[in-house]
Coordinates of C-alpha atoms in Angstrom, one line a residue:
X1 CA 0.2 29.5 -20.6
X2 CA -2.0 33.0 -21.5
X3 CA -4.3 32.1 -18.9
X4 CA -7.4 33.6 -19.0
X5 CA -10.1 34.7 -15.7
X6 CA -13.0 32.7 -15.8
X7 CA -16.4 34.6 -15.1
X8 CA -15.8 35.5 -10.7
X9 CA -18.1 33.3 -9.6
X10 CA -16.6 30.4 -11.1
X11 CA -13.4 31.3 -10.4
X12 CA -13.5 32.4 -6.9
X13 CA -15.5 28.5 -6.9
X14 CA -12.5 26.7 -8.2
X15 CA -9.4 28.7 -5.8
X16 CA -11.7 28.3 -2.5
X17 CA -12.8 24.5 -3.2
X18 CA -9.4 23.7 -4.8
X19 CA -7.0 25.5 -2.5
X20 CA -8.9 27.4 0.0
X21 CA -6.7 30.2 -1.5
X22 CA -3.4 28.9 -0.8
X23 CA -0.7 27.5 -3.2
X24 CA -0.5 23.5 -3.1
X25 CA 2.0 23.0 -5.6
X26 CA 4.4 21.4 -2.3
X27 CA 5.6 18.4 -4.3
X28 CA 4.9 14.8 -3.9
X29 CA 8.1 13.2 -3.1
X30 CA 6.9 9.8 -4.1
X31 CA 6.6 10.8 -8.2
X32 CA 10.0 13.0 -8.1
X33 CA 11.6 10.5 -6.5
X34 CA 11.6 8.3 -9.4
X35 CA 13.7 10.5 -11.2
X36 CA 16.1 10.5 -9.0
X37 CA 17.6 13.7 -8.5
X38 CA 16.8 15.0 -11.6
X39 CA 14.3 18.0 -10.4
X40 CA 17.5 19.6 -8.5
X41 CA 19.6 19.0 -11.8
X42 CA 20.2 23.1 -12.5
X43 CA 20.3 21.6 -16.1
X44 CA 18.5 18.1 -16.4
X45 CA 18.6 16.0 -19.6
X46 CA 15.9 16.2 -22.3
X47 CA 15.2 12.5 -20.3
X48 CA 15.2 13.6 -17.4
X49 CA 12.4 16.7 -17.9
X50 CA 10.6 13.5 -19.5
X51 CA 10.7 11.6 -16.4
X52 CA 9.3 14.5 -14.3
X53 CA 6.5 15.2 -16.8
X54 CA 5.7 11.6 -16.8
X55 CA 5.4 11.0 -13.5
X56 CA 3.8 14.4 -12.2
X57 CA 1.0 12.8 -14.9
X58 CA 0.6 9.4 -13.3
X59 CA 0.3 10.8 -10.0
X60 CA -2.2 13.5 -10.7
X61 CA -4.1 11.1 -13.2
X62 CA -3.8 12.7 -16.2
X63 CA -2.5 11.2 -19.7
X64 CA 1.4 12.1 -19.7
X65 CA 1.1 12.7 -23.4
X66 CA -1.1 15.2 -22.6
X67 CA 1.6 17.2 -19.7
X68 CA 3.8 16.7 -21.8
X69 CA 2.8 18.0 -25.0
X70 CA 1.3 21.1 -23.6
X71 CA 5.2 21.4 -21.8
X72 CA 6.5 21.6 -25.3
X73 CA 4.1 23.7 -26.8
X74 CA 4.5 26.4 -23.8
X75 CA 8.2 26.2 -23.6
X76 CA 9.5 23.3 -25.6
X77 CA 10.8 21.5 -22.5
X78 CA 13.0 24.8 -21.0
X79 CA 12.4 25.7 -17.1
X80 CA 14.4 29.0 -18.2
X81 CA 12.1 30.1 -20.6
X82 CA 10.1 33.6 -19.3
X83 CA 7.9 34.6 -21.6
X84 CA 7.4 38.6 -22.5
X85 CA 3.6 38.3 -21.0
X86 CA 4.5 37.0 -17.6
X87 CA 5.1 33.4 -18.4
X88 CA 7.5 31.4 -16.0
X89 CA 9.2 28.0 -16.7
X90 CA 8.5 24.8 -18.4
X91 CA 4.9 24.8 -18.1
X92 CA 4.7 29.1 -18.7
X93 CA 2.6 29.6 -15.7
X94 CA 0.9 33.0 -15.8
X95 CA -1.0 35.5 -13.4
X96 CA -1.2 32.7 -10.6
X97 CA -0.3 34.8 -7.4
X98 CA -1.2 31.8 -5.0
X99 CA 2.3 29.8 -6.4
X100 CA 5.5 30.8 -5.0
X101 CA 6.9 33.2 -7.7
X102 CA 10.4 32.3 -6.9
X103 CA 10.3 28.6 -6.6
X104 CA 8.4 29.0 -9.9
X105 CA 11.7 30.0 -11.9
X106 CA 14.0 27.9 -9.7
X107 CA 12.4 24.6 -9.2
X108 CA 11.3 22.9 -12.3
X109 CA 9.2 20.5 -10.1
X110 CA 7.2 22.6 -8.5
X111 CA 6.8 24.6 -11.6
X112 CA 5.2 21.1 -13.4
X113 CA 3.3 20.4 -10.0
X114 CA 1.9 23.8 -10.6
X115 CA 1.1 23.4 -14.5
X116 CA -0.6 20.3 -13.6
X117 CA -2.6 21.5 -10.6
X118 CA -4.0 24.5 -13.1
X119 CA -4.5 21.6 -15.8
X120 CA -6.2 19.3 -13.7
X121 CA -8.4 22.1 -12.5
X122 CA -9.6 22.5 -16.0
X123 CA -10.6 18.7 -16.6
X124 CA -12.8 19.3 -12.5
X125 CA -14.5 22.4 -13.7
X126 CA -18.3 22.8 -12.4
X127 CA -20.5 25.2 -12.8
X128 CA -22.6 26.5 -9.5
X129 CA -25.8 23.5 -10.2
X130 CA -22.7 21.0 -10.3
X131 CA -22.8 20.3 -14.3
X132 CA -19.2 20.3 -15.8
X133 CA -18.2 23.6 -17.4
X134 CA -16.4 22.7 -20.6
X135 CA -17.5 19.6 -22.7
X136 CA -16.9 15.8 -22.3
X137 CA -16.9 12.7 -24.4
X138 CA -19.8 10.4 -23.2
X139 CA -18.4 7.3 -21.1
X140 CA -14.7 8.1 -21.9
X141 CA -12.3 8.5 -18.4
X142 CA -9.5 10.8 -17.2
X143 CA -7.4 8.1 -19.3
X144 CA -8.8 8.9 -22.5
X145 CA -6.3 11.8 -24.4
X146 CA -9.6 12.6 -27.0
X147 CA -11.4 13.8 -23.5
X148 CA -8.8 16.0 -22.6
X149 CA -9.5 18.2 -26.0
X150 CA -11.1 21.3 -24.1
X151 CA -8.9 21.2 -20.6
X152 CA -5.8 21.4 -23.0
X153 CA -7.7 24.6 -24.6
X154 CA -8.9 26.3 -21.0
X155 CA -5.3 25.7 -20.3
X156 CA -4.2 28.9 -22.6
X157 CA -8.1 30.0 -22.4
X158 CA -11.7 30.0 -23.7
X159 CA -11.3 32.9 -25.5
X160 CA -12.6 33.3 -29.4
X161 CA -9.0 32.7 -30.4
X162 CA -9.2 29.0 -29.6
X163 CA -12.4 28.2 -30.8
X164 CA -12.8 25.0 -32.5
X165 CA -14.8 26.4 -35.2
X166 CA -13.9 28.9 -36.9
X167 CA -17.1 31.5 -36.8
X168 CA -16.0 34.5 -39.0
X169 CA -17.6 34.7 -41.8
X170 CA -15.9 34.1 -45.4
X171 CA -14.3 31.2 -46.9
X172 CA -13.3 29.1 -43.9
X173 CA -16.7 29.6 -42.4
X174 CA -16.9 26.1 -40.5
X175 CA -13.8 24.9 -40.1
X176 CA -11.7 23.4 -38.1
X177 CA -9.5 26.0 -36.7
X178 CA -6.4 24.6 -36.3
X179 CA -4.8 27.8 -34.9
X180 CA -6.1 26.8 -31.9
X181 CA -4.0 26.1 -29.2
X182 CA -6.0 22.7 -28.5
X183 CA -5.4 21.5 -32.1
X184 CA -2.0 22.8 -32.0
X185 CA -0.9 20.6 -28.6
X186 CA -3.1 17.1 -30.5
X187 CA -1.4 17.8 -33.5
X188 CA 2.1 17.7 -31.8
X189 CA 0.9 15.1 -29.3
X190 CA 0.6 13.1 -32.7
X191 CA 3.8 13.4 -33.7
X192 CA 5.5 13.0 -30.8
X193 CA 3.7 10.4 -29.0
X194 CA 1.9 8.5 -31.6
X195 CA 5.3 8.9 -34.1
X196 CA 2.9 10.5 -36.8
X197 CA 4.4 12.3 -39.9
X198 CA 3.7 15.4 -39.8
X199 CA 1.6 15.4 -43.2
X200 CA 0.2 11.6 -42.5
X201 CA -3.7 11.3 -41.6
X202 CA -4.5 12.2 -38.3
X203 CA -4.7 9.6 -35.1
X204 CA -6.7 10.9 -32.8
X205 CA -10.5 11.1 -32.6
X206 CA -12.5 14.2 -34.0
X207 CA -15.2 15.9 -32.2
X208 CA -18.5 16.2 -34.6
X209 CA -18.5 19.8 -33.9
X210 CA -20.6 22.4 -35.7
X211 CA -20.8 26.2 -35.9
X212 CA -23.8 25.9 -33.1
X213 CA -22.3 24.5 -30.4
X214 CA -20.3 27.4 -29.5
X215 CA -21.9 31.0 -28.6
X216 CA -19.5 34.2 -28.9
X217 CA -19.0 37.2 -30.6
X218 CA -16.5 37.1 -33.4
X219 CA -15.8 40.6 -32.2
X220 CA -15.9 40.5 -28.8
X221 CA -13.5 39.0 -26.0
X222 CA -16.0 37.2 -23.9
X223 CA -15.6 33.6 -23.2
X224 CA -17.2 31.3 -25.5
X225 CA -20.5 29.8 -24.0
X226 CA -20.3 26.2 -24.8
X227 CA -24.1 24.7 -26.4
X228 CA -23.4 20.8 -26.0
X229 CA -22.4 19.3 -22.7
X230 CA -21.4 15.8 -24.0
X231 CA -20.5 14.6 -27.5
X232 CA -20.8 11.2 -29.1
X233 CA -17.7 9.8 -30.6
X234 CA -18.7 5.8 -30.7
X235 CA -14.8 4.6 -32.4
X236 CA -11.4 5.5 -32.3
X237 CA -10.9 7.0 -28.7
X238 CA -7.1 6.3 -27.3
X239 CA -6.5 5.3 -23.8
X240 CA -3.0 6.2 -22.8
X241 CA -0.8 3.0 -22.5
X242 CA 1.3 4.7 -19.7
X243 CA -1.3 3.2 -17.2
X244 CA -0.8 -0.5 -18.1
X245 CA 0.8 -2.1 -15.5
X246 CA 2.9 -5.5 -15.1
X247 CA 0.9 -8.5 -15.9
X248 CA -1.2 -6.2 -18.3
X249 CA -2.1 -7.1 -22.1
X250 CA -1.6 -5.0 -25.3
X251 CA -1.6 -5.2 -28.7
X252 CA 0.9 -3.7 -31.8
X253 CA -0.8 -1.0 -33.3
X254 CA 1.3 -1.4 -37.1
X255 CA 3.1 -3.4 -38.7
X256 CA 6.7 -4.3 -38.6
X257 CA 7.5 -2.9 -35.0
X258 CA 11.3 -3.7 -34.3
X259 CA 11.5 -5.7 -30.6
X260 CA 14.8 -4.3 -29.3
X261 CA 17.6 -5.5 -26.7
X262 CA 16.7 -2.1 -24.4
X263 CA 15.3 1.1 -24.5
X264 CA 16.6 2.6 -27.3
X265 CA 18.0 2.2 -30.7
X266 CA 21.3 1.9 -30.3
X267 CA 21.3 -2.1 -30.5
X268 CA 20.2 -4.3 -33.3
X269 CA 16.7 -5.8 -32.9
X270 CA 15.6 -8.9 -31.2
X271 CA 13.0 -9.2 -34.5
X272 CA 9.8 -7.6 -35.8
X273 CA 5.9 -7.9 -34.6
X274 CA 2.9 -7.3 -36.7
X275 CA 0.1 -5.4 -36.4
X276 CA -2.2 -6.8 -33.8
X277 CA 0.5 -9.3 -31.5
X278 CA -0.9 -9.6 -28.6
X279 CA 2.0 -8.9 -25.9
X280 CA 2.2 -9.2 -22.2
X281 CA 3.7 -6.1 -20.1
X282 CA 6.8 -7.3 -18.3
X283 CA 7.5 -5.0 -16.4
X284 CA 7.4 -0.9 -15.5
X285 CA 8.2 1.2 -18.6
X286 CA 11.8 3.0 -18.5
X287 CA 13.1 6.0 -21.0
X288 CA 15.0 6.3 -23.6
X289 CA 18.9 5.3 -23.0
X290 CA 19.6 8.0 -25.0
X291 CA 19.6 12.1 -24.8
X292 CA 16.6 11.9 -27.8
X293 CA 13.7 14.9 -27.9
X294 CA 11.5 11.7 -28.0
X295 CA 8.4 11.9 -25.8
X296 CA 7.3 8.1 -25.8
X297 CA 8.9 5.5 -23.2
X298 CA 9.6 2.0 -23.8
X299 CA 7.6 -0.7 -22.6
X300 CA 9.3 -4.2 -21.7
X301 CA 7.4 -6.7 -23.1
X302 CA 7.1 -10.4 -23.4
X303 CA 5.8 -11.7 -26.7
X304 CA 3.5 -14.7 -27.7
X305 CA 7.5 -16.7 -28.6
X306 CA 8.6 -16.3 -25.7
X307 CA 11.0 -13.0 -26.2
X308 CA 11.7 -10.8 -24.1
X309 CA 12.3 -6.9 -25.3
X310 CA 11.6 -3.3 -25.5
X311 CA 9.0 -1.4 -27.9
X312 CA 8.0 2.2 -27.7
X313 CA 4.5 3.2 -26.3
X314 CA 3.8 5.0 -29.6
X315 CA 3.2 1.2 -31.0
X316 CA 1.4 0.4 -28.0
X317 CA -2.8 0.3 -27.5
X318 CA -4.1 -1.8 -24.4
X319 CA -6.0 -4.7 -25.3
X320 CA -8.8 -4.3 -23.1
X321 CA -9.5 -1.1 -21.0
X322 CA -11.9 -0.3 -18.4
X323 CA -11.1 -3.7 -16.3
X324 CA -7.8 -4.9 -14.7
X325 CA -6.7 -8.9 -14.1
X326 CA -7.4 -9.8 -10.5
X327 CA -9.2 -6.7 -9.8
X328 CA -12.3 -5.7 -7.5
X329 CA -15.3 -3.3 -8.4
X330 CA -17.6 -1.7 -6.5
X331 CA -19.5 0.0 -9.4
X332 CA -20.9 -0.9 -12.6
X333 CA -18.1 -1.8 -15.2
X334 CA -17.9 -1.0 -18.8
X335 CA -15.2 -3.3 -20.9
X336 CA -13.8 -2.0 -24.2
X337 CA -12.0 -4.5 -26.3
X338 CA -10.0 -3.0 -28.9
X339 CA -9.3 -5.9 -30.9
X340 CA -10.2 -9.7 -31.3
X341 CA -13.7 -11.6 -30.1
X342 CA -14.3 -11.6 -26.3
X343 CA -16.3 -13.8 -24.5
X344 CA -17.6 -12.7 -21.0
X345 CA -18.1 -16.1 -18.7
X346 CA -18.2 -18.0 -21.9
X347 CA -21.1 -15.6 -23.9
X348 CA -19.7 -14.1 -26.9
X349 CA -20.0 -9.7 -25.7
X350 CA -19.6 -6.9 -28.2
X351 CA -16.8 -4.4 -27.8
X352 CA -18.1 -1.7 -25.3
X353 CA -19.8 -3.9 -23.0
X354 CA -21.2 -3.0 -19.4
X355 CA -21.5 -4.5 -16.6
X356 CA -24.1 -4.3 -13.7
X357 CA -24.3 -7.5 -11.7
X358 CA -22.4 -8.3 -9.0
X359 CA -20.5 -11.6 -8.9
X360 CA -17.2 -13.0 -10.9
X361 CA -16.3 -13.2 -14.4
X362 CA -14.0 -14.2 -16.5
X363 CA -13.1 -12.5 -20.4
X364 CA -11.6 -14.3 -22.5
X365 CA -10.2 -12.1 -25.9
X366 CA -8.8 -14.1 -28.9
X367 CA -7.0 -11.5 -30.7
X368 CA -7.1 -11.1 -34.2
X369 CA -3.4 -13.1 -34.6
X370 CA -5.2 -16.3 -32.5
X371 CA -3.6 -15.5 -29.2
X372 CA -5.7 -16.0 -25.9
X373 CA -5.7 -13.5 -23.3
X374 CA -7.9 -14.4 -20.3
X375 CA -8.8 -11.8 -17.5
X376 CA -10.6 -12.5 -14.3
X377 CA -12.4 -10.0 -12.1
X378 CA -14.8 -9.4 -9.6
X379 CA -17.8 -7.0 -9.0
X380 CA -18.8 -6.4 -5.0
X381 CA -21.2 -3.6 -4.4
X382 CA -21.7 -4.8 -0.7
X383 CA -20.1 -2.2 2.2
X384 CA -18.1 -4.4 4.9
X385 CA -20.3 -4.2 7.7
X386 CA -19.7 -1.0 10.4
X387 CA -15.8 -2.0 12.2
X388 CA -16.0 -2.5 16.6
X389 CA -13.9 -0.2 18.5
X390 CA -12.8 -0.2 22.2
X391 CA -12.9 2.9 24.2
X392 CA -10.9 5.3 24.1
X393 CA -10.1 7.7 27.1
X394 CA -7.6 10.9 27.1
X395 CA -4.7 7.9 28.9
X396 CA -5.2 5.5 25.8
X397 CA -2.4 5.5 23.3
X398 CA -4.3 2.5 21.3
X399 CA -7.2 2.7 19.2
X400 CA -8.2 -0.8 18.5
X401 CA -11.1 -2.8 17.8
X402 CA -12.6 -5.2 15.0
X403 CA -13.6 -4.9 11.5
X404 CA -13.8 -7.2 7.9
X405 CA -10.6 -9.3 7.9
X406 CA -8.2 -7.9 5.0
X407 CA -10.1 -4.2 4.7
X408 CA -8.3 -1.7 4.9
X409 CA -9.2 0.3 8.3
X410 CA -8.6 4.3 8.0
X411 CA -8.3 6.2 11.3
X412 CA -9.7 10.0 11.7
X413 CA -9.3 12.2 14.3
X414 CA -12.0 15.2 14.6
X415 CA -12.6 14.2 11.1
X416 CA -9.1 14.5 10.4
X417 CA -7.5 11.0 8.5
X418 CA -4.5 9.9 10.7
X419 CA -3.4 6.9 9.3
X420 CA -4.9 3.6 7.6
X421 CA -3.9 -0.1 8.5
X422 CA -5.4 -3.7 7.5
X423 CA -7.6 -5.8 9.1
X424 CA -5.7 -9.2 10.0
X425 CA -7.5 -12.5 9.6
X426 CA -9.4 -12.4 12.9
X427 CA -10.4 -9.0 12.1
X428 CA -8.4 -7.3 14.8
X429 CA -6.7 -3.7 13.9
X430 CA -4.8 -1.8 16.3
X431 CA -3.2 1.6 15.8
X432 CA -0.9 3.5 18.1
X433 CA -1.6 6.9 18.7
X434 CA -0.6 9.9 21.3
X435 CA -3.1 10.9 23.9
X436 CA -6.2 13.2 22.7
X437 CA -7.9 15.4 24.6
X438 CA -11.0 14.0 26.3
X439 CA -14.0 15.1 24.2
X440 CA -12.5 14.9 21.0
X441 CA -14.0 12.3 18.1
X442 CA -12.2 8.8 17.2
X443 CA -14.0 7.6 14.3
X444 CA -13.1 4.3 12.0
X445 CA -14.2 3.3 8.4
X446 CA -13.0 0.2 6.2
X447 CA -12.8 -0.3 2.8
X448 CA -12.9 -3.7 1.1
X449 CA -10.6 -4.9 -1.8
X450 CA -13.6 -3.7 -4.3
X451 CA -13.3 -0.3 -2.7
X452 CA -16.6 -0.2 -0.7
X453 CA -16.8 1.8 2.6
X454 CA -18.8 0.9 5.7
X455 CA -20.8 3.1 8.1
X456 CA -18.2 5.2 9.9
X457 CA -17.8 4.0 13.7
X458 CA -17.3 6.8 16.3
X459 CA -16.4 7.0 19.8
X460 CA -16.2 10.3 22.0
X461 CA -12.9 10.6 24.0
X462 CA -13.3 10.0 28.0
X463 CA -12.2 11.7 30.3
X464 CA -9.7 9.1 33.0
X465 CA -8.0 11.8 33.9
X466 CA -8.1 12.3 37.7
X467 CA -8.3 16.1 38.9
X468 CA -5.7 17.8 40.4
X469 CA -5.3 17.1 44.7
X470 CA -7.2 19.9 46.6
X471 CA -5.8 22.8 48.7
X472 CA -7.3 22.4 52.0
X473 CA -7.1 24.8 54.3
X474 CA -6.4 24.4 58.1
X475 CA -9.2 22.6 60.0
X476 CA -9.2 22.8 63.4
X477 CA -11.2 20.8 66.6
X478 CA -13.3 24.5 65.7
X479 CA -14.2 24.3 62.2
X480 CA -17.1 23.9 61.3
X481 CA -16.3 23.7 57.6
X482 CA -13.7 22.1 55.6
X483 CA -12.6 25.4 53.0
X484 CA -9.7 25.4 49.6
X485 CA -9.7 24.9 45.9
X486 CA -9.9 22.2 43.5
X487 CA -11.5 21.9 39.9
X488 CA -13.9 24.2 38.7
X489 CA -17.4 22.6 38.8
X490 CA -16.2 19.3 40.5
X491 CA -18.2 18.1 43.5
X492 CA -16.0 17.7 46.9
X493 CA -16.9 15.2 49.4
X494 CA -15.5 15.3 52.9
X495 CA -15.1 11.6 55.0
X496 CA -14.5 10.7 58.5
X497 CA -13.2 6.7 57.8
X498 CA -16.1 6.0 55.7
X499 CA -18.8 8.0 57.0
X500 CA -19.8 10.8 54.6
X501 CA -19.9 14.0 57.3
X502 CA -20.2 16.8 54.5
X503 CA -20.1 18.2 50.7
X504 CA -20.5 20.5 48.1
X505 CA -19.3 21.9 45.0
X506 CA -16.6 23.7 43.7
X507 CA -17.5 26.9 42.4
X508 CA -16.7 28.7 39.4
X509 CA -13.3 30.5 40.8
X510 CA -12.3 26.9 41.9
X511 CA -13.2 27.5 45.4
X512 CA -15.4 25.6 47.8
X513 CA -16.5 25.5 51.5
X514 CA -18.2 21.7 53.0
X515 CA -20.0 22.4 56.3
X516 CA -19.3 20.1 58.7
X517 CA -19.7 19.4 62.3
X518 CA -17.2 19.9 64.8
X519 CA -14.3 17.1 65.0
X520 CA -12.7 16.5 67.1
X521 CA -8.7 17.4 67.4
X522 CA -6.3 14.5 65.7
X523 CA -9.3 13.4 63.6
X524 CA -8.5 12.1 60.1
X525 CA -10.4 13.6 57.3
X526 CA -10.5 12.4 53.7
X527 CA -11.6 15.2 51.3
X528 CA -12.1 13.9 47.8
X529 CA -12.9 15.8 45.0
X530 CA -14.8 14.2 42.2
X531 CA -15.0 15.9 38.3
X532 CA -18.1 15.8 35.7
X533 CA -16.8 12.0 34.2
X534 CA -16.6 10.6 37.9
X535 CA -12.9 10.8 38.2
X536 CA -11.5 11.2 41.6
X537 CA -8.6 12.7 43.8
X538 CA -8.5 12.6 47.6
X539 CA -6.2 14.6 50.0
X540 CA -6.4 13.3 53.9
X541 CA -6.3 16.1 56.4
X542 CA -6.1 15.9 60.4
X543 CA -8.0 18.0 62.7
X544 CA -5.8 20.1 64.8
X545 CA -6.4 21.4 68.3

């Protein structure tokens, strides 16, 4: 990666907000894990790397074609690889102090955790008035690979090298420059992913870019100024399939597609499946069985017959993105079918279709081979109404309270999440928690199945904690005060049975002094000493001679 500084302002923006300075490439156990213990392998398989990629993709929502394209281009899959300008590992990190340098060369998980961190950053990018920095697709998502056209090229940098136009003047005046780093990754993202030849026509979307959207100096090293926030590009955008889950529908993207036994091609076929079968995803996608450079997984699949097999994700387009089976929504919702007629509660909707009403629907898509796929959803804008909570003093080790039955209820701590739970069916939550100091915020929100938050509910910590027992000094049948220590502040109250016969307050350096009249010898005093939240402790004292 020949990563380029940004201009300081929005760089120093992007480390503070980001990292507050500090490296966060500490990797998630949860994605690694699901390689098993491939990330500690001192040489993992060429399926292996591909698992980690994947999955460091998933879980930082990102297109794994894209990680791991750019992977390849930087180091073509090698954690060994240093590079002559500083680069380190598989994903060629460069001049980023905050990341263990170390760890870097040795860990090839936390050297992808790293490259997708700096990635990731690029996609966030704001300037100081909160507009994006580089240039977006209008409505397309993280999901969409086309959108990820100008992170890929702030990866290596926004420098005049990686323009998309070519702006010298002669006979390429115009162009496409497809020395650029960006074209370089889509074009291999192509090939690998999509299974492209390398001289067939291209897959992706183009941007409609001109000379004018991009201000630099042919001469200069300045990063380019970019003129157009947002293109248009109406057809041809590509989701990435690796987000489709079980119970999801796609359709074959070409003809003759070979349905095999497992994930690979070792086995003879189960049969073929034209362009535009409609299958259903069976289950999680796995890798190749194999030790292949391919970058594509294979998705089990279940087709309109009945079979049951394995096809790769090159082959692979979701049938209708932008809205899941059985899902919620708490925002508007824009449906893309890619192929077939759709019908939205029984009226006939064009392909990019949005949504702004609450209530529920059902789609219905008749592909373009006459299977029916029917997908029912819900839109809920409403917020669950504001959850109950008891009180809660510096002795409770509950928090508990009420809130919408089945939402999930998040705990916070001085504003700190905790932990989250769910609501049962009579609305009762309860979590266990250690004993906070009394002062200190408990605060409750909960989130419905559509995703909607109430009104956070907040309770101060009391304070149950009774003060420490007084030092009382000797009183005898002479005193005419009662004199010690106790809690800064607190008020002291001295009793003869249950006649108040004196008090005061303690000062601050915890002493105090109760006048009293003269008791007595053998007389029982109580002295109690009572703090700020009305909590007491009493010490009984007897009047000597």
């Amino acid at each position: 990666m020949k990563s380029f500084l940004l201009k300081f302002g929005l760089i120093t923006a992007i480390t503070v907000s980001l990292f507050n300075g500090k490296a966060s490439a500490e990797t998630n156990t949860t994605w690694t894990s699901k390689c098993g213990d491939a990330s500690k392998v001192k040489s993992p398989s060429l399926q292996q790397i591909n698992c980690l990629l994947t999955y460091a993709a998933i879980n930082a929502d990102i297109p794994p074609e894209v990680v791991k394209t750019v992977a390849w281009r930087e180091s073509g899959w090698k954690q060994s690889k240093l590079s002559s300008d500083g680069g380190i590992g598989i994903m060629q990190i460069t001049n980023q102090p905050r990341y263990d340098q170390k760890r870097l060369k040795t860990d090839i998980a936390y050297n992808i955790q790293a490259g997708v961190e700096i990635l990731n950053e690029k996609y966030s990018w704001k300037q100081t008035d909160g507009t994006y920095t580089l240039p977006r697709i209008k409505d397309a998502n993280r999901h969409t690979i086309e959108n990820w056209y100008f992170p890929i090229m702030a990866y290596n940098g926004i420098k005049r090298v990686n323009s998309p136009i070519i702006k010298t003047q002669g006979t390429n005046y115009g162009k496409i420059n497809t020395a650029a780093y960006q074209e370089i990754v889509l074009n291999l993202l192509e090939m690998q992913s999509y299974l492209r030849d390398e001289d067939g026509p291209n897959i992706l979307a183009k941007f409609p870019f001109t000379t004018s959207d991009f201000d630099y100096s042919p001469d200069s090293d300045e990063d380019i100024v970019f003129k157009v926030p947002l293109y248009t590009i109406n057809e041809g955008l590509h989701e990435s399939p690796y987000f489709m889950k079980k119970g999801d529908l796609a359709y074959v993207t070409v003809d003759k597609v070979k349905l095999r036994p497992d994930s690979s091609t070792l086995k003879k076929e189960l049969g073929t499946l034209n362009k535009y079968t409609t299958l259903t995803i069976y289950d999680e996608f796995k890798f190749d069985i194999g030790n292949d450079h391919n970058q594509f997984v294979w998705f089990k699949v279940k087709s309109p017959d009945g079979k049951i097999g394995f096809i790769p994700s090159a082959y692979l387009n979701p049938m209708v993105t932008g809205v899941a089976n059985g899902a919620f929504y708490n925002k508007d919702v824009k449906i893309h079918v890619n192929e077939g007629v759709a019908t939205l509660n029984g009226t006939r909707i064009n392909n990019d279709y949005l949504i702004s009403k609450v209530g529920s629907y059902t789609l219905v898509v008749k592909s373009k081979v006459a299977n029916t796929t029917t997908i029912k959803f819900m839109i809920d804008k409403t917020k669950p109404t504001t959850p109950t909570m008891s009180t809660v003093s510096d002795q409770s080790t509950t928090v508990t309270g009420t809130a919408e039955a089945g939402s999930t209820v998040k705990l916070y701590i001085n504003g700190k999440f905790q932990k989250s739970t769910t609501a049962a069916s009579n609305k009762s939550y309860k979590f266990t928690v250690s004993k906070q100091k009394s002062g200190s915020t408990v605060s409750v929100t909960a989130t419905d199945k559509a995703g909607n938050v109430s009104a956070t509910k907040s309770l101060k910590v009391l304070d149950k904690t009774p003060p420490a027992l007084p030092v009382v000094n000797k009183v005898t049948s002479k005193s005419k005060t009662v004199t010690g220590s106790a809690e800064k502040n607190a008020s002291v109250k001295v009793y003869r049975g249950s006649t108040l016969i004196g008090q005061s307050s303690v000062n601050s350096s915890g002493k105090f002094s109760v006048s009293i009249k003269v008791q007595k010898a053998n007389t029982y005093l109580k002295v109690y000493v009572i703090d700020k939240s009305g909590n007491k402790s009493v010490r009984t004292i007897k009047v000597v001679k």
